[in-house]
Short mmCIF file of C-alpha atoms in Angstrom, two decimals:
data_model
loop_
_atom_site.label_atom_id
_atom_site.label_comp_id
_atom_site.label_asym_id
_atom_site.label_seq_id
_atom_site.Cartn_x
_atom_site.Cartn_y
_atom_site.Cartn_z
CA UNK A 11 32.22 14.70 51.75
CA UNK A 12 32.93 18.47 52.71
CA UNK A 13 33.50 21.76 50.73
CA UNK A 14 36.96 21.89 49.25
CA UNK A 15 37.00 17.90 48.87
CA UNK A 16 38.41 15.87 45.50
CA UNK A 17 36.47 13.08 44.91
CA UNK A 18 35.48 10.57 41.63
CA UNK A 19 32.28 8.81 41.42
CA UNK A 20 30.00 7.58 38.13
CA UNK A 21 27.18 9.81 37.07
CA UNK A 22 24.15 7.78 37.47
CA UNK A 23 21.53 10.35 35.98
CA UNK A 24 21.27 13.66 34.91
CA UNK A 25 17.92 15.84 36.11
CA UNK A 26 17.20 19.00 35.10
CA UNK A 27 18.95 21.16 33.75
CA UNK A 28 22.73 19.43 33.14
CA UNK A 29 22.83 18.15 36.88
CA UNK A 30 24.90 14.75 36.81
CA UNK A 31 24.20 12.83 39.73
CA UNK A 32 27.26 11.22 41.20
CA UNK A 33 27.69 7.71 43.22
CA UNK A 34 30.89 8.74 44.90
CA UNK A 35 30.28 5.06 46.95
CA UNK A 36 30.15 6.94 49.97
CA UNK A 37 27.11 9.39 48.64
CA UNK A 38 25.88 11.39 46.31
CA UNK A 39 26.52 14.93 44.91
CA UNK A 40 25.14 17.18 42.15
CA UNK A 41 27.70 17.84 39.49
CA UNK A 42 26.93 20.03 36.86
CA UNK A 43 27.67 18.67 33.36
CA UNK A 44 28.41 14.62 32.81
CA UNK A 45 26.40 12.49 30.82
CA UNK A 46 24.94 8.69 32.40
CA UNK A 47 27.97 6.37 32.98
CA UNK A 48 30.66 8.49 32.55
CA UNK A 49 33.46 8.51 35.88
CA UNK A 50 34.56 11.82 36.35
CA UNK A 51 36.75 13.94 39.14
CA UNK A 52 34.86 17.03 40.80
CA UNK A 53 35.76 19.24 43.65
CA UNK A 54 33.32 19.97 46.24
CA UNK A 55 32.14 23.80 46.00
CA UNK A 56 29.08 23.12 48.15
CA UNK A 57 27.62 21.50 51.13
CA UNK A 58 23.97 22.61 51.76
CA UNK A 59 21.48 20.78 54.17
CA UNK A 60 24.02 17.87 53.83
CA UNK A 61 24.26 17.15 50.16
CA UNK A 62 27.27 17.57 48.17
CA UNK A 63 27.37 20.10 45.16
CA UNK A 64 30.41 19.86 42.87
CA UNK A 65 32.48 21.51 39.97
CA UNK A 66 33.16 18.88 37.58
CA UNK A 67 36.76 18.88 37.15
CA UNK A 68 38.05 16.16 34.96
CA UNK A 69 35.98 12.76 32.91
CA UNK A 70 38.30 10.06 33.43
CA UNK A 71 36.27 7.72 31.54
CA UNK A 72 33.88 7.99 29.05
CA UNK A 73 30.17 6.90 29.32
CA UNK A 74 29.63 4.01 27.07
CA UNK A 75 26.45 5.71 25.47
CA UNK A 76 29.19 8.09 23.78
CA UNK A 77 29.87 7.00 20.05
CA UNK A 78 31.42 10.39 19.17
CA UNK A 79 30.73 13.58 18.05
CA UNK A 80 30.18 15.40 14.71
CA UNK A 81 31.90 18.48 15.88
CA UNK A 82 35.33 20.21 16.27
CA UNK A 83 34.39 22.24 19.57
CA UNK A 84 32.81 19.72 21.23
CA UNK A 85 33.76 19.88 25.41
CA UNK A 86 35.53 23.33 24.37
CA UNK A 87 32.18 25.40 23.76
CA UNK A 88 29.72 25.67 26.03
CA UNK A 89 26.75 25.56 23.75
CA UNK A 90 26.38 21.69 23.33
CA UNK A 91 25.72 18.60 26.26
CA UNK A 92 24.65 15.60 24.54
CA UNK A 93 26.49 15.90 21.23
CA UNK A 94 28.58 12.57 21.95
CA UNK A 95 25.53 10.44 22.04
CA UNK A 96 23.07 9.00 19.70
CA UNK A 97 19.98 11.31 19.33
CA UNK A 98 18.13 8.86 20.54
CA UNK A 99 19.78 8.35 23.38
CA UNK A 100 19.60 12.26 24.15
CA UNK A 101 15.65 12.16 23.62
CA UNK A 102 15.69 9.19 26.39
CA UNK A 103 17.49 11.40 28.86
CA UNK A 104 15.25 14.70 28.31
CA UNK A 105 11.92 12.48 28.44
CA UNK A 106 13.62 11.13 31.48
CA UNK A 107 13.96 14.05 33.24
CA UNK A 108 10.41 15.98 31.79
CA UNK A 109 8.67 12.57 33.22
CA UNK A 110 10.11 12.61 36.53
CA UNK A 111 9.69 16.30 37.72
CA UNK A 112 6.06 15.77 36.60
CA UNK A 113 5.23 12.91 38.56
CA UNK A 114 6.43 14.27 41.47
CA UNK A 115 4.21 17.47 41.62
CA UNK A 116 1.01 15.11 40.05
CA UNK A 117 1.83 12.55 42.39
CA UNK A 118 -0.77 14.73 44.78
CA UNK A 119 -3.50 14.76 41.77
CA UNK A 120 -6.61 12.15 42.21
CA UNK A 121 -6.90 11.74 38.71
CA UNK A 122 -5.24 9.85 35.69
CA UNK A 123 -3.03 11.82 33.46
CA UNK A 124 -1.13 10.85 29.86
CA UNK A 125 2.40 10.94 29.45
CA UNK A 126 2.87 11.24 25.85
CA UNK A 127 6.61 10.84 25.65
CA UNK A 128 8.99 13.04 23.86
CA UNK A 129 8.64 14.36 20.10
CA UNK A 130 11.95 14.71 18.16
CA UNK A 131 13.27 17.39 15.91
CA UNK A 132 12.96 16.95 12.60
CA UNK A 133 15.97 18.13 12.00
CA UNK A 134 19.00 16.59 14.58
CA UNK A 135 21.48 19.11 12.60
CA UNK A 136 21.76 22.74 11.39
CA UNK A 137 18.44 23.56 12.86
CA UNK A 138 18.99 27.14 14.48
CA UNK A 139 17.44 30.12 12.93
CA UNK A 140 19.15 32.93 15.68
CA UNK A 141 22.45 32.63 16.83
CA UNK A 142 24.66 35.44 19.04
CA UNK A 143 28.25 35.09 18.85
CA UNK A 144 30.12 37.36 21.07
CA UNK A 145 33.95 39.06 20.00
CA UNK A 146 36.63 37.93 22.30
CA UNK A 147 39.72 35.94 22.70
CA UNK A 148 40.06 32.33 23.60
CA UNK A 149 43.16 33.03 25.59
CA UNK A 150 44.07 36.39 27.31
CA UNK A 151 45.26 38.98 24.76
CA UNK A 152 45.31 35.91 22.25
CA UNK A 153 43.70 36.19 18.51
CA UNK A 154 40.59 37.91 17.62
CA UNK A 155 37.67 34.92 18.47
CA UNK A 156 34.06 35.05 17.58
CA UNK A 157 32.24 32.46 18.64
CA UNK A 158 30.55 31.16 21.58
CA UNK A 159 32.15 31.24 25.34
CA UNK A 160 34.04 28.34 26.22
CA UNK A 161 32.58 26.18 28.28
CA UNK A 162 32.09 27.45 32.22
CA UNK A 163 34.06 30.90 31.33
CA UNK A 164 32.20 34.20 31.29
CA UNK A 165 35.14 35.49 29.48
CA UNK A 166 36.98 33.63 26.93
CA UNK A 167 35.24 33.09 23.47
CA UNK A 168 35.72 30.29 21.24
CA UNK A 169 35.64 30.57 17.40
CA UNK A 170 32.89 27.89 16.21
CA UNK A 171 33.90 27.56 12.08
CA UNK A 172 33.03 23.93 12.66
CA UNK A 173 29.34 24.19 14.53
CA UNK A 174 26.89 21.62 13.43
CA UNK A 175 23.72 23.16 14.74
CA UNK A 176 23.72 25.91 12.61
CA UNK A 177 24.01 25.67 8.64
CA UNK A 178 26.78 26.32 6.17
CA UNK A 179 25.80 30.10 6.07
CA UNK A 180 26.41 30.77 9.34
CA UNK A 181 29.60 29.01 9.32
CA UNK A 182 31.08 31.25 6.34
CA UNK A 183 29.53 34.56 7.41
CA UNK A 184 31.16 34.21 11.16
CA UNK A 185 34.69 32.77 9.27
CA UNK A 186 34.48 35.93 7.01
CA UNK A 187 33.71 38.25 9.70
CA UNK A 188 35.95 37.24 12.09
CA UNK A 189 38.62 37.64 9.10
CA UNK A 190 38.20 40.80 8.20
CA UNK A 191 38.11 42.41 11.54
CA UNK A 192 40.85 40.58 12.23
CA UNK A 193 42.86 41.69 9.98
CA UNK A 194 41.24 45.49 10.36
CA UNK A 195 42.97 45.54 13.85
CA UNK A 196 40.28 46.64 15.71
CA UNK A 197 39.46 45.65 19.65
CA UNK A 198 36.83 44.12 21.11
CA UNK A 199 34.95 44.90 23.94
CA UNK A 200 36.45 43.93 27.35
CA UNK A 201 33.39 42.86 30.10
CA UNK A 202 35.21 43.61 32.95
CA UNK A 203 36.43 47.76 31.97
CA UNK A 204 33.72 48.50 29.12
CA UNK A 205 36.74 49.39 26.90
CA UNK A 206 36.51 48.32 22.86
CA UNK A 207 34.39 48.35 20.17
CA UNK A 208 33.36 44.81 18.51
CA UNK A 209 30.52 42.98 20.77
CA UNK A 210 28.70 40.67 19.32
CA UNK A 211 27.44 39.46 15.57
CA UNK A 212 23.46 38.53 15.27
CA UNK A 213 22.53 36.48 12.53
CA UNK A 214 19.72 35.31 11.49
CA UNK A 215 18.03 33.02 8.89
CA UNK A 216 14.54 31.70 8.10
CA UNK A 217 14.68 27.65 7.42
CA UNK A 218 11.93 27.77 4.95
CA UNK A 219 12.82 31.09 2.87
CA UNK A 220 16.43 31.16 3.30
CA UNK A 221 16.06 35.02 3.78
CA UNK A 222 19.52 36.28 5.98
CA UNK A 223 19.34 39.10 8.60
CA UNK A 224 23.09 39.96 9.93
CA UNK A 225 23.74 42.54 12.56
CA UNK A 226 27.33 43.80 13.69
CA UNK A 227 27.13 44.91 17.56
CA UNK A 228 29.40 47.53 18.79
CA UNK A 229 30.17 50.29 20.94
CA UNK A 230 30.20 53.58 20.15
CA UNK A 231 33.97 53.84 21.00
CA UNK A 232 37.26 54.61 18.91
CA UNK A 233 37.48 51.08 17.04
CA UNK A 234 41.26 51.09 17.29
CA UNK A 235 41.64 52.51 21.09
CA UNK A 236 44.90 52.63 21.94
CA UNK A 237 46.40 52.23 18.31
CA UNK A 238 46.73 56.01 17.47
CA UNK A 239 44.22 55.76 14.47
CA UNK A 240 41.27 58.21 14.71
CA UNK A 241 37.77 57.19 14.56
CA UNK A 242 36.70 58.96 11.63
CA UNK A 243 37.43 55.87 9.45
CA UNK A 244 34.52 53.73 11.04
CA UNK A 245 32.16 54.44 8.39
CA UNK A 246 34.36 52.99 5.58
CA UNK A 247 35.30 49.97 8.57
CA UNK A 248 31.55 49.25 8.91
CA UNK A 249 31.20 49.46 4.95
CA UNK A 250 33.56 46.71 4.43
CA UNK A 251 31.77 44.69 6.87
CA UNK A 252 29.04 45.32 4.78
CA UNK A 253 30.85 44.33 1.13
CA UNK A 254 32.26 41.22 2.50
CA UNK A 255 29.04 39.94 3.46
CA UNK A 256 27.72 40.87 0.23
CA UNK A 257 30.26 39.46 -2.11
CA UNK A 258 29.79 36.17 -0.13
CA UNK A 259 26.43 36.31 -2.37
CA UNK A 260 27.55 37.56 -5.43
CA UNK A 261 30.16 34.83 -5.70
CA UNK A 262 27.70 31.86 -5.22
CA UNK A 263 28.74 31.39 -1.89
CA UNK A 264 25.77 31.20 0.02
CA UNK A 265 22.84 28.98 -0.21
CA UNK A 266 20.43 31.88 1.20
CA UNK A 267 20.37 35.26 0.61
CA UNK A 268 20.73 38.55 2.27
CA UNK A 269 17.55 40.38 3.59
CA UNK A 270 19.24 42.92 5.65
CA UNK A 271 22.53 43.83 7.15
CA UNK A 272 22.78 45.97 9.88
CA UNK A 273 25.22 48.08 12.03
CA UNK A 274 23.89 48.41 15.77
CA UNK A 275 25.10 50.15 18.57
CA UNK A 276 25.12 49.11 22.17
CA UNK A 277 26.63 50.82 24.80
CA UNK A 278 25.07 49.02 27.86
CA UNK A 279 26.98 47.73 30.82
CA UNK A 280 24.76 44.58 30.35
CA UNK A 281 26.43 41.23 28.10
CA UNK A 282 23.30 41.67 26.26
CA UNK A 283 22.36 42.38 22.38
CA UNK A 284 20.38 45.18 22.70
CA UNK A 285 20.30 48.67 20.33
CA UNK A 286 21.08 52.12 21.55
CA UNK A 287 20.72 52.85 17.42
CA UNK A 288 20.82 51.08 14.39
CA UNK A 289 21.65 51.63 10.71
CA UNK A 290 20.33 49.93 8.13
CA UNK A 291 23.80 49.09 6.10
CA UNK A 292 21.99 47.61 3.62
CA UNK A 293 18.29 45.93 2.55
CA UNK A 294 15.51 46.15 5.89
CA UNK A 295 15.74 45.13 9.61
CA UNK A 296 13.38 42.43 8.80
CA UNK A 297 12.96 39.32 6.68
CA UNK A 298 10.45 36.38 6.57
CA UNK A 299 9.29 32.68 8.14
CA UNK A 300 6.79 30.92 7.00
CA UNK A 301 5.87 27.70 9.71
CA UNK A 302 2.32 25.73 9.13
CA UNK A 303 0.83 27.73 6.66
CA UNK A 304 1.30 30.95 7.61
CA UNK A 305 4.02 33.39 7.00
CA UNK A 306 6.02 35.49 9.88
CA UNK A 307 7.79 39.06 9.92
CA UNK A 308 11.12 38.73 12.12
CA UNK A 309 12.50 42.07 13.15
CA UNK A 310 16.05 41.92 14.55
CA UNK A 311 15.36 41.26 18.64
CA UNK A 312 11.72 39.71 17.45
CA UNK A 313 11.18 36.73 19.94
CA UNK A 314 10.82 33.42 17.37
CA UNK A 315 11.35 29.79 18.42
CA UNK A 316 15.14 29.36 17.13
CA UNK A 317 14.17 25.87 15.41
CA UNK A 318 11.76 26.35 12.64
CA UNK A 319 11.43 22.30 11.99
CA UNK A 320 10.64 21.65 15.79
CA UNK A 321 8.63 25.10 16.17
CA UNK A 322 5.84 23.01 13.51
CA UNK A 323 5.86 19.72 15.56
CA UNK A 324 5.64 21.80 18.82
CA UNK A 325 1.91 24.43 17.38
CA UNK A 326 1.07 21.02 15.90
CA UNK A 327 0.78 19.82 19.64
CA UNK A 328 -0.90 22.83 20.86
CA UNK A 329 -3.59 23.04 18.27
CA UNK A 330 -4.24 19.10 19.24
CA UNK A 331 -4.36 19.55 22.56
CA UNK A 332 -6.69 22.87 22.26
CA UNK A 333 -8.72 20.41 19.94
CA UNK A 334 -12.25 21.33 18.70
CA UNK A 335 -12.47 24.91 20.85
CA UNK A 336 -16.16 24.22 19.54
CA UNK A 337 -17.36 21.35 18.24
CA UNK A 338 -20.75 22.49 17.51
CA UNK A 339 -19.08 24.70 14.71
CA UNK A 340 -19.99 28.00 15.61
CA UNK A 341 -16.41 29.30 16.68
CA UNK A 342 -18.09 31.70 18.78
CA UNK A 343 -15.02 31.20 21.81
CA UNK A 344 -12.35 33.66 22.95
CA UNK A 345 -9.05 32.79 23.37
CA UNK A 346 -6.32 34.47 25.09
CA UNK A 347 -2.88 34.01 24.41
CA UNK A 348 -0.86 34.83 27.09
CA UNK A 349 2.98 35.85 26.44
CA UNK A 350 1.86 35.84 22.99
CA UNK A 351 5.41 36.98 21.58
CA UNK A 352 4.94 37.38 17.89
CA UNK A 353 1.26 35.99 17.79
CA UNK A 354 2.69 32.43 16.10
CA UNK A 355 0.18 30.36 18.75
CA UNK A 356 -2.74 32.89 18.66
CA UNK A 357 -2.71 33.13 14.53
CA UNK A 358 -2.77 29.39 14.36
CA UNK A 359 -5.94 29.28 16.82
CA UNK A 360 -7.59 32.27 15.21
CA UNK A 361 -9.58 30.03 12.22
CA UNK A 362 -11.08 28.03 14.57
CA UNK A 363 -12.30 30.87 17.66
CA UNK A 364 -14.30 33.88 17.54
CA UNK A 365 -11.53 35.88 18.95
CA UNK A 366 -7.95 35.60 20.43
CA UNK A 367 -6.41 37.67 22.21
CA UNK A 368 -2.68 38.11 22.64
CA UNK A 369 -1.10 39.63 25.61
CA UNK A 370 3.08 40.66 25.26
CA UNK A 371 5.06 42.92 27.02
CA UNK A 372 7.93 43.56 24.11
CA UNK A 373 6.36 46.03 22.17
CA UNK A 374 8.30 45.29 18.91
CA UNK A 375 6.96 41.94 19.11
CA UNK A 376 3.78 42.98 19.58
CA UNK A 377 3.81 45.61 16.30
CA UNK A 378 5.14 42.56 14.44
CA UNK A 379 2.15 40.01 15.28
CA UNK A 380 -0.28 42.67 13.97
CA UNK A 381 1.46 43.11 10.89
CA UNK A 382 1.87 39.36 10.48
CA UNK A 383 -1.57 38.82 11.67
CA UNK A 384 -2.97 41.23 8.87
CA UNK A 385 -1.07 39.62 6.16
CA UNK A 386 -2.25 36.43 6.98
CA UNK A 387 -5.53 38.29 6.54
CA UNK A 388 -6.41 37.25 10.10
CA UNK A 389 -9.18 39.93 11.22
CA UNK A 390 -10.06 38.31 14.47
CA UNK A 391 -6.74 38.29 16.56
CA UNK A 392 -6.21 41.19 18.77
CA UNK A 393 -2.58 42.26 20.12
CA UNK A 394 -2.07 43.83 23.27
CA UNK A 395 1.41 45.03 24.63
CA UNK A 396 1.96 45.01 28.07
CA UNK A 397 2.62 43.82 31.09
CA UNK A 398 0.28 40.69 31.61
CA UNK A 399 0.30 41.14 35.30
CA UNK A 400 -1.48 44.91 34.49
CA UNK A 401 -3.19 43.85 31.69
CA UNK A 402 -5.34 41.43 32.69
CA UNK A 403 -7.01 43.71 34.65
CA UNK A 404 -7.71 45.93 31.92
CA UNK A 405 -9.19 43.20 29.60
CA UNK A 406 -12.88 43.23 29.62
CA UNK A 407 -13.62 40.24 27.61
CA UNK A 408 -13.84 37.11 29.56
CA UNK A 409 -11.88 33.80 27.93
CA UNK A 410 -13.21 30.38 27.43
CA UNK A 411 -9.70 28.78 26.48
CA UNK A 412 -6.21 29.90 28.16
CA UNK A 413 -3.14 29.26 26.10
CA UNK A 414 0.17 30.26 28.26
CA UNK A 415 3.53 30.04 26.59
CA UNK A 416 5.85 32.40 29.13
CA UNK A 417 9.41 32.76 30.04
CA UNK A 418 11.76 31.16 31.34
CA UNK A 419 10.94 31.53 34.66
CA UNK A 420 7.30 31.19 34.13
CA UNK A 421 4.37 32.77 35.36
CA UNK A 422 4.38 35.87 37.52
CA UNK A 423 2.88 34.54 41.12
CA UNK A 424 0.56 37.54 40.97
CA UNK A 425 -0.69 36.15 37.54
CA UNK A 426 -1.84 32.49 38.39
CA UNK A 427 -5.02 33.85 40.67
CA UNK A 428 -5.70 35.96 38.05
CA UNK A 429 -5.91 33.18 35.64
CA UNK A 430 -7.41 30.79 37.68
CA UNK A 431 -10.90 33.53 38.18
CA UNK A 432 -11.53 33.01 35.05
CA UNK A 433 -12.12 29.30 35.97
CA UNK A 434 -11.78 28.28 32.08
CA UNK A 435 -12.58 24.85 31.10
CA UNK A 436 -9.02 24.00 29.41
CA UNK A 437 -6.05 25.58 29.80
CA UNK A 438 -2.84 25.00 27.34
CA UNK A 439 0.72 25.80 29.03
CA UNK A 440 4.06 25.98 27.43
CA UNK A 441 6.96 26.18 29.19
CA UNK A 442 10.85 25.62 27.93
CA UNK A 443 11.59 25.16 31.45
CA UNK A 444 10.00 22.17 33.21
CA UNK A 445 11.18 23.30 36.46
CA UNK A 446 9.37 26.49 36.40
CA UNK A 447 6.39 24.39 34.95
CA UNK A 448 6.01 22.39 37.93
CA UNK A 449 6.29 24.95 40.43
CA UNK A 450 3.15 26.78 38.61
CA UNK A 451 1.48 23.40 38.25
CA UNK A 452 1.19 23.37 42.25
CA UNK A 453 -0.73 26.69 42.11
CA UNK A 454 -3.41 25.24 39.37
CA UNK A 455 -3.71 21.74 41.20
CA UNK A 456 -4.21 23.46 44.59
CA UNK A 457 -6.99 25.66 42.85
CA UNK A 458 -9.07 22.44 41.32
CA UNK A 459 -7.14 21.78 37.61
CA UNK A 460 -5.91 18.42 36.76
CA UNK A 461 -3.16 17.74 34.32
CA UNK A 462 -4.69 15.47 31.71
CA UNK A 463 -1.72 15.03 29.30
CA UNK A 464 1.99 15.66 28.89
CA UNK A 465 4.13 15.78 26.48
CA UNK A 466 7.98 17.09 25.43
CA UNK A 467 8.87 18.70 22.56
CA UNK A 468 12.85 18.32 21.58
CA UNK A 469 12.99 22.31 20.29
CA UNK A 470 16.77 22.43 21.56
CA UNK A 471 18.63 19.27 19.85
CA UNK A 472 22.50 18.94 21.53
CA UNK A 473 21.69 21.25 24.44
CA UNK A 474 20.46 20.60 27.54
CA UNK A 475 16.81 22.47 27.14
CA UNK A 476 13.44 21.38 26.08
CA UNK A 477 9.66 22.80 25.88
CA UNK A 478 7.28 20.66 27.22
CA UNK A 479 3.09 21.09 26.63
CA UNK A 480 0.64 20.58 29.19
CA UNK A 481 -3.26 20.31 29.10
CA UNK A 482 -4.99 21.21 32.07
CA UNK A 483 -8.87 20.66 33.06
CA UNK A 484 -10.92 22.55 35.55
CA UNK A 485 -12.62 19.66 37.82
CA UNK A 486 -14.78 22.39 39.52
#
C-alpha cells in the first residue's frame, strides 16, 4: 500500500478509540470508524514506519453483527459508533479493547491480576444528562441546523430531532429552539471569520429530579449582521427564547421542569462553551442530582459524569474496590481525591475515612463540592482548588488511600513521582481513556505497584468511549 492508494479490505477489530483494523489481503491498515466484519473502501492518508493509515471512504457491505438502528441520524452525526449493533455486542467490543491494552502493559507485572469484565449501563437509551449542540448549517448557506456536526466535518451541523441518547425533553427544547430562531432570521456564528451571533445551546437535566438547566450561547454581535436590522431588539429576541421554552411547560409538554434558563455570552476564538457573561433569563444557574444517596449542585460548566444511571454503577465500583479503608472501625485514614471535580468520589468515601481531601483545578467546581459537601452535612471532606501538580506540594497531611479520577489525557508526568512518595498501600484510578491509563500504569509498575483488578464501566452507551477502574497495590 502507499499514501494516496484506494483499497477495500474487512475490518477485523476495532482497538481503541474507533480504529477498524483492515485485512486488505495484502496487509493491514488502521481505518478510523468500521465496526467487526463490515468491507469497506478507504484511501490511504498515511504511511508511517510502514503501516497503512486510512480515511474510510465508503462500507460496501455491512457487518453481520448490524441488526439496525433506533435512530434517524445514524452514519450522518458524528456522535454515535455502535448504534447498529446489539448492546451486547457493543459491550463485547469495548471489554475487548479495555482487556487487550491492559495485558499488554501488565504483561511485564510478576503478579496475578483480575479482569472483571465490563459493567453495562443501566440505561442503553436516553441516558445523557449534558448535551452541546452547536448552530450551523448542514449544507453551505443551507437552513438554520442545531444539532451535532456531521460526522468527520468540523463545519457542517446536523439537526438531531430524532436522537435516542438523550430524552424526549431534549428533543422538543432543541426542535423549538431551532424554530424560533429560525424563523427570527438571525445568523449563526461562522468558525472560520468569527462573524454571527447564535453558537451553541447547553442543556441540561438531572435523571433523578428531572430539574432542566438551558443556556443559549452567543456572541456579542448584531444578531441580524448584514440584514439592516439594528441590534437594539436582542433583548426582546433573547426574551422569546426565553417564553418558548417556558410555554413548553405550561402546556404539559415536558416531562421535567425548568430550573434555570440562561443567556450567555462567548466571544472566544475557541469552538468552546465558555462565558464572557451570563444572564440569568429566568430561575438560577443551577439545579440538582441526586446519585447513591446523596444529592449534587450542578452549575452550568460544573464537571458531572453525563450518565447519571452508569455514574451509580461506576462510585459503586470505586467504593468496592477502596473496600474497608479500615477494618478495625476507627476511620481514622485520609484520603485524597485527586481531580476531585465536584467532590461526587470524595463525598461517597467521606463516612467511612477520617478525612478526604479533594484536589481540582476548576474553581467553580470546586465552590460547588463544598456547598454540596455541606448539605450532605459532610464535615470531614476538604476542597482544594488548584493545580494538582502545585498543590501537592502544599498539602501537609500525608494520605493512606489515593483515589485518581483525571482527564482525558491523564496524569501530569510531573504528578506520578509525586504520588508514588507517598508510597500508599492502595491506590484507586479512574480513567475514561484506557490509553492514557496504560501509559501511567508503566510509571506505577516501574515504581513497585501491581494492578490487582480491572474492570470497565460502559458510562458512554453508542459511542466509542468508556471509563475503566483500576486497583493498584504497593508490593514494597
Amino acid at each position: 500500500m502507499k499514501k494516496g492508494q484506494v483499497c477495500e479490505g474487512v475490518v477485523r477489530r476495532v482497538d481503541f478509540p474507533n480504529k477498524g483494523i483492515v485485512d486488505t489481503g495484502e496487509g493491514m491498515a488502521v481505518v478510523k470508524t468500521g465496526l467487526p466484519g463490515q468491507k469497506v473502501k478507504f484511501i490511504v492518508s498515511k504511511m508511517k514506519n510502514g503501516k497503512a493509515e486510512g480515511r474510510l471512504l465508503e462500507v460496501l457491505e455491512k457487518s453481520p453483527l448490524e441488526t439496525g438502528h433506533p435512530c434517524s441520524h445514524f452514519g450522518l452525526c458524528g456522535g454515535c459508533n455502535y448504534l447498529s449493533m446489539p448492546y451486547q455486542e457493543q459491550l463485547a467490543i469495548k471489554e475487548d479493547q479495555v482487556k487487550r491494552l491492559l495485558e499488554r502493559v501488565l504483561a511485564k507485572q510478576d503478579a496475578p491480576w483480575q479482569w472483571e469484565g465490563i459493567k453495562g449501563s443501566p440505561a442503553e437509551y436516553e441516558y445523557r444528562n449534558k448535551m452541546e449542540f452547536s448552530f450551523g448549517d448542514e449544507v453551505k448557506d443551507g437552513p438554520l441546523a442545531l444539532g451535532m456536526h456531521k460526522r468527520g466535518s468540523f463545519y457542517d451541523v446536523v439537526t438531531v430531532e430524532d436522537c435516542r441518547i438523550v430524552d424526549a425533553d431534549y428533543r422538543v427544547i432543541l426542535k423549538t429552539v431551532r424554530d424560533y430562531f429560525e424563523k427570527s432570521g438571525v445568523t449563526f456564528h461562522h468558525k472560520m471569520n468569527h462573524q454571527g451571533y447564535l453558537r451553541h445551546l447547553l442543556v441540561r437535566k438531572a435523571s433523578k429530579t428531572g430539574e432542566i438547566l438551558v443556556a443559549l450561547v452567543t456572541s456579542s454581535q448584531n444578531p441580524w449582521t448584514g440584514t439592516g436590522r439594528a441590534r437594539e431588539d436582542v433583548e426582546s429576541l433573547v426574551a422569546g427564547f426565553r417564553d418558548s421554552l417556558l410555554q413548553l411547560e405550561k402546556e404539559g409538554l415536558l416531562k421535567g421542569k425548568f430550573a434555570g434558563i440562561l443567556h450567555i455570552i462567548n466571544d472566544s476564538l475557541a469552538d468552546v462553551v465558555q462565558s464572557d457573561h451570563t444572564e440569568v433569563l429566568y430561575g438560577q444557574e443551577y439545579f440538582y442530582e441526586k446519585l447513591l444517596g446523596l444529592k449534587f449542585k450542578i452549575s452550568t460548566f460544573s464537571f458531572f459524569q453525563t450518565n447519571s444511571y452508569s455514574a451509580e454503577v461506576l462510585y459503586e465500583t470505586v467504593r468496592e474496590y477502596v473496600g474497608d479503608i479500615d477494618s478495625s472501625g476507627a476511620n481514622d485514614k485520609v484520603v485524597f481525591d485527586l481531580y476531585s471535580g465536584t467532590g461526587t468520589i470524595a463525598q461517597l468515601m467521606a463516612p467511612a475515612a477520617k478525612k478526604v481531601v479533594g484536589v481540582e483545578i476548576v474553581e467553580e467546581a470546586v465552590e460547588a463540592a463544598k456547598k454540596n459537601a455541606a448539605e450532605n452535612g459532610l464535615a470531614n471532606c476538604e476542597f482544594i482548588a488548584g493545580d494538582v501538580l502545585k498543590v501537592l506540594d502544599e498539602i501537609e497531611e500525608k494520605p493512606d488511600m489515593i483515589i485518581l479520577d483525571p482527564p482525558r489525557d491523564g496524569c501530569h508526568p510531573k504528578v506520578l513521582p509525586k504520588i508514588l512518595n507517598y508510597g500508599v498501600d492502595r491506590i484507586v484510578y479512574v480513567s475514561c481513556k484506557p490509553t492514557s491509563l496504560v501509559r501511567d500504569l508503566e510509571v506505577f509498575l516501574e515504581q513497585g505497584y501491581v494492578v490487582e483488578k480491572a474492570v470497565a464501566v460502559d458510562q458512554f452507551p453508542w459511542t466509542a468511549n468508556v471509563e475503566t477502574v483500576v486497583l493498584l497495590g504497593n508490593r514494597l
